Amino acid sequence: MGTLLGIARHARPKAPMEVIDHARVTPETGIAGDFRGAMKGKPYKRQVTLIERGDWDAAMAEVGHSIGWQERRANLLVDGLDLPQTKGVRLRIGADVVLEITRETDPCERMEALADGLRAALTPDWRGGACAMVITGGEIAVGDDIRIEA
């Protein structure tokens, strides 16, 4: 079991990330207020993105920088849980929210604008994170438990 350390969202493409301490999550909208969660196409397989704190820290060490995790543009920062690298695995956050892993989050060219070599540092072993779709909605908050569903 791990812990949800951070929640972030952005209202439109290329908008700054807003770090928040709790959020409503639904199958229709993803994280409330995040433009990506309500994208067209059912099911939309990139509603929520997750990254492990240890992977972000390792990438930062590799490029010699200290940049806030939200600049990765991920929605959820997870600690103490090795995110599954398998499509279809489900995660439960808090009491109600269930996400299903759909694919790896591919690091984009925007990472190079943050630090030279960051895109490459996020590429191995799903270090850039995982994409997920919302199966069951509810409320999440920083500090919630996150675990793999059996």
PDB file of C-alpha atoms in Angstrom, residues 2-87:
ATOM      1  CA  GLY A   2       1.150   3.522  -0.779  1.00  0.00           C
ATOM      2  CA  THR A   3       0.125   7.095  -0.088  1.00  0.00           C
ATOM      3  CA  LEU A   4      -1.267   9.817  -2.327  1.00  0.00           C
ATOM      4  CA  LEU A   5       1.235  12.652  -1.821  1.00  0.00           C
ATOM      5  CA  GLY A   6      -0.066  15.154  -4.341  1.00  0.00           C
ATOM      6  CA  ILE A   7      -2.921  16.105  -6.659  1.00  0.00           C
ATOM      7  CA  ALA A   8      -2.577  18.525  -9.586  1.00  0.00           C
ATOM      8  CA  ARG A   9      -4.738  19.647 -12.485  1.00  0.00           C
ATOM      9  CA  HIS A  10      -4.731  22.088 -15.377  1.00  0.00           C
ATOM     10  CA  ALA A  11      -7.794  23.812 -16.793  1.00  0.00           C
ATOM     11  CA  ARG A  12      -6.649  23.841 -20.435  1.00  0.00           C
ATOM     12  CA  PRO A  13      -3.755  22.606 -22.594  1.00  0.00           C
ATOM     13  CA  LYS A  14      -0.433  24.205 -21.646  1.00  0.00           C
ATOM     14  CA  ALA A  15      -1.992  25.941 -18.613  1.00  0.00           C
ATOM     15  CA  PRO A  16       0.052  25.954 -15.413  1.00  0.00           C
ATOM     16  CA  MET A  17      -0.574  23.033 -13.079  1.00  0.00           C
ATOM     17  CA  GLU A  18      -2.610  23.827  -9.985  1.00  0.00           C
ATOM     18  CA  VAL A  19      -1.650  21.791  -6.914  1.00  0.00           C
ATOM     19  CA  ILE A  20      -4.662  21.000  -4.731  1.00  0.00           C
ATOM     20  CA  ASP A  21      -5.186  18.954  -1.571  1.00  0.00           C
ATOM     21  CA  HIS A  22      -8.440  17.185  -2.511  1.00  0.00           C
ATOM     22  CA  ALA A  23     -10.566  16.570  -5.597  1.00  0.00           C
ATOM     23  CA  ARG A  24     -13.733  14.991  -6.913  1.00  0.00           C
ATOM     24  CA  VAL A  25     -13.078  12.242  -9.457  1.00  0.00           C
ATOM     25  CA  THR A  26     -15.714  10.907 -11.877  1.00  0.00           C
ATOM     26  CA  PRO A  27     -15.793   8.673 -14.945  1.00  0.00           C
ATOM     27  CA  GLU A  28     -17.212  11.618 -16.899  1.00  0.00           C
ATOM     28  CA  THR A  29     -14.704  14.292 -15.905  1.00  0.00           C
ATOM     29  CA  GLY A  30     -11.655  12.548 -14.459  1.00  0.00           C
ATOM     30  CA  ILE A  31     -10.289  14.926 -11.830  1.00  0.00           C
ATOM     31  CA  ALA A  32     -12.744  17.831 -11.541  1.00  0.00           C
ATOM     32  CA  GLY A  33     -11.265  20.919 -13.169  1.00  0.00           C
ATOM     33  CA  ASP A  34      -8.673  19.047 -15.243  1.00  0.00           C
ATOM     34  CA  PHE A  35      -9.260  19.464 -18.970  1.00  0.00           C
ATOM     35  CA  ARG A  36      -7.818  16.091 -19.918  1.00  0.00           C
ATOM     36  CA  GLY A  37     -10.272  14.068 -17.845  1.00  0.00           C
ATOM     37  CA  ALA A  38     -13.270  14.997 -19.988  1.00  0.00           C
ATOM     38  CA  MET A  39     -11.650  14.477 -23.400  1.00  0.00           C
ATOM     39  CA  LYS A  40     -13.812  12.910 -26.089  1.00  0.00           C
ATOM     40  CA  GLY A  41     -13.761   9.207 -26.875  1.00  0.00           C
ATOM     41  CA  LYS A  42     -15.267   6.534 -24.687  1.00  0.00           C
ATOM     42  CA  PRO A  43     -13.620   5.137 -22.808  1.00  0.00           C
ATOM     43  CA  TYR A  44     -10.988   7.856 -22.627  1.00  0.00           C
ATOM     44  CA  LYS A  45      -7.829   6.097 -21.541  1.00  0.00           C
ATOM     45  CA  ARG A  46      -5.781   9.074 -20.361  1.00  0.00           C
ATOM     46  CA  GLN A  47      -8.144  10.669 -17.851  1.00  0.00           C
ATOM     47  CA  VAL A  48      -5.710  10.595 -14.955  1.00  0.00           C
ATOM     48  CA  THR A  49      -1.922  10.345 -14.926  1.00  0.00           C
ATOM     49  CA  LEU A  50       0.130   9.060 -12.011  1.00  0.00           C
ATOM     50  CA  ILE A  51       3.829   9.234 -11.192  1.00  0.00           C
ATOM     51  CA  GLU A  52       5.862   7.686  -8.383  1.00  0.00           C
ATOM     52  CA  ARG A  53       7.789  10.060  -6.137  1.00  0.00           C
ATOM     53  CA  GLY A  54      10.848   7.813  -6.277  1.00  0.00           C
ATOM     54  CA  ASP A  55      10.859   7.839 -10.090  1.00  0.00           C
ATOM     55  CA  TRP A  56      10.584  11.636 -10.210  1.00  0.00           C
ATOM     56  CA  ASP A  57      13.362  11.976  -7.618  1.00  0.00           C
ATOM     57  CA  ALA A  58      15.574   9.592  -9.612  1.00  0.00           C
ATOM     58  CA  ALA A  59      15.007  11.571 -12.811  1.00  0.00           C
ATOM     59  CA  MET A  60      15.801  14.818 -10.975  1.00  0.00           C
ATOM     60  CA  ALA A  61      19.040  13.337  -9.635  1.00  0.00           C
ATOM     61  CA  GLU A  62      19.967  12.145 -13.114  1.00  0.00           C
ATOM     62  CA  VAL A  63      19.587  15.610 -14.654  1.00  0.00           C
ATOM     63  CA  GLY A  64      20.924  17.481 -11.616  1.00  0.00           C
ATOM     64  CA  HIS A  65      17.825  19.584 -10.953  1.00  0.00           C
ATOM     65  CA  SER A  66      15.179  20.019  -8.289  1.00  0.00           C
ATOM     66  CA  ILE A  67      11.899  20.759 -10.058  1.00  0.00           C
ATOM     67  CA  GLY A  68       8.454  20.362  -8.498  1.00  0.00           C
ATOM     68  CA  TRP A  69       6.717  17.091  -9.416  1.00  0.00           C
ATOM     69  CA  GLN A  70       3.692  18.902 -10.860  1.00  0.00           C
ATOM     70  CA  GLU A  71       5.902  20.202 -13.681  1.00  0.00           C
ATOM     71  CA  ARG A  72       5.832  16.620 -14.975  1.00  0.00           C
ATOM     72  CA  ARG A  73       2.171  17.487 -15.647  1.00  0.00           C
ATOM     73  CA  ALA A  74       0.976  14.357 -13.863  1.00  0.00           C
ATOM     74  CA  ASN A  75      -2.247  14.467 -11.856  1.00  0.00           C
ATOM     75  CA  LEU A  76      -1.295  12.249  -8.940  1.00  0.00           C
ATOM     76  CA  LEU A  77       1.974  11.806  -7.037  1.00  0.00           C
ATOM     77  CA  VAL A  78       2.244   8.428  -5.325  1.00  0.00           C
ATOM     78  CA  ASP A  79       4.700   7.268  -2.675  1.00  0.00           C
ATOM     79  CA  GLY A  80       5.393   3.795  -1.303  1.00  0.00           C
ATOM     80  CA  LEU A  81       3.713   1.913  -4.160  1.00  0.00           C
ATOM     81  CA  ASP A  82       5.348   0.567  -7.291  1.00  0.00           C
ATOM     82  CA  LEU A  83       2.812   1.538  -9.952  1.00  0.00           C
ATOM     83  CA  PRO A  84       1.770  -1.481 -12.018  1.00  0.00           C
ATOM     84  CA  GLN A  85       3.210  -1.583 -15.509  1.00  0.00           C
ATOM     85  CA  THR A  86       0.367  -3.689 -16.851  1.00  0.00           C
ATOM     86  CA  LYS A  87      -2.736  -2.542 -18.684  1.00  0.00           C
TER      87      LYS A  87
END
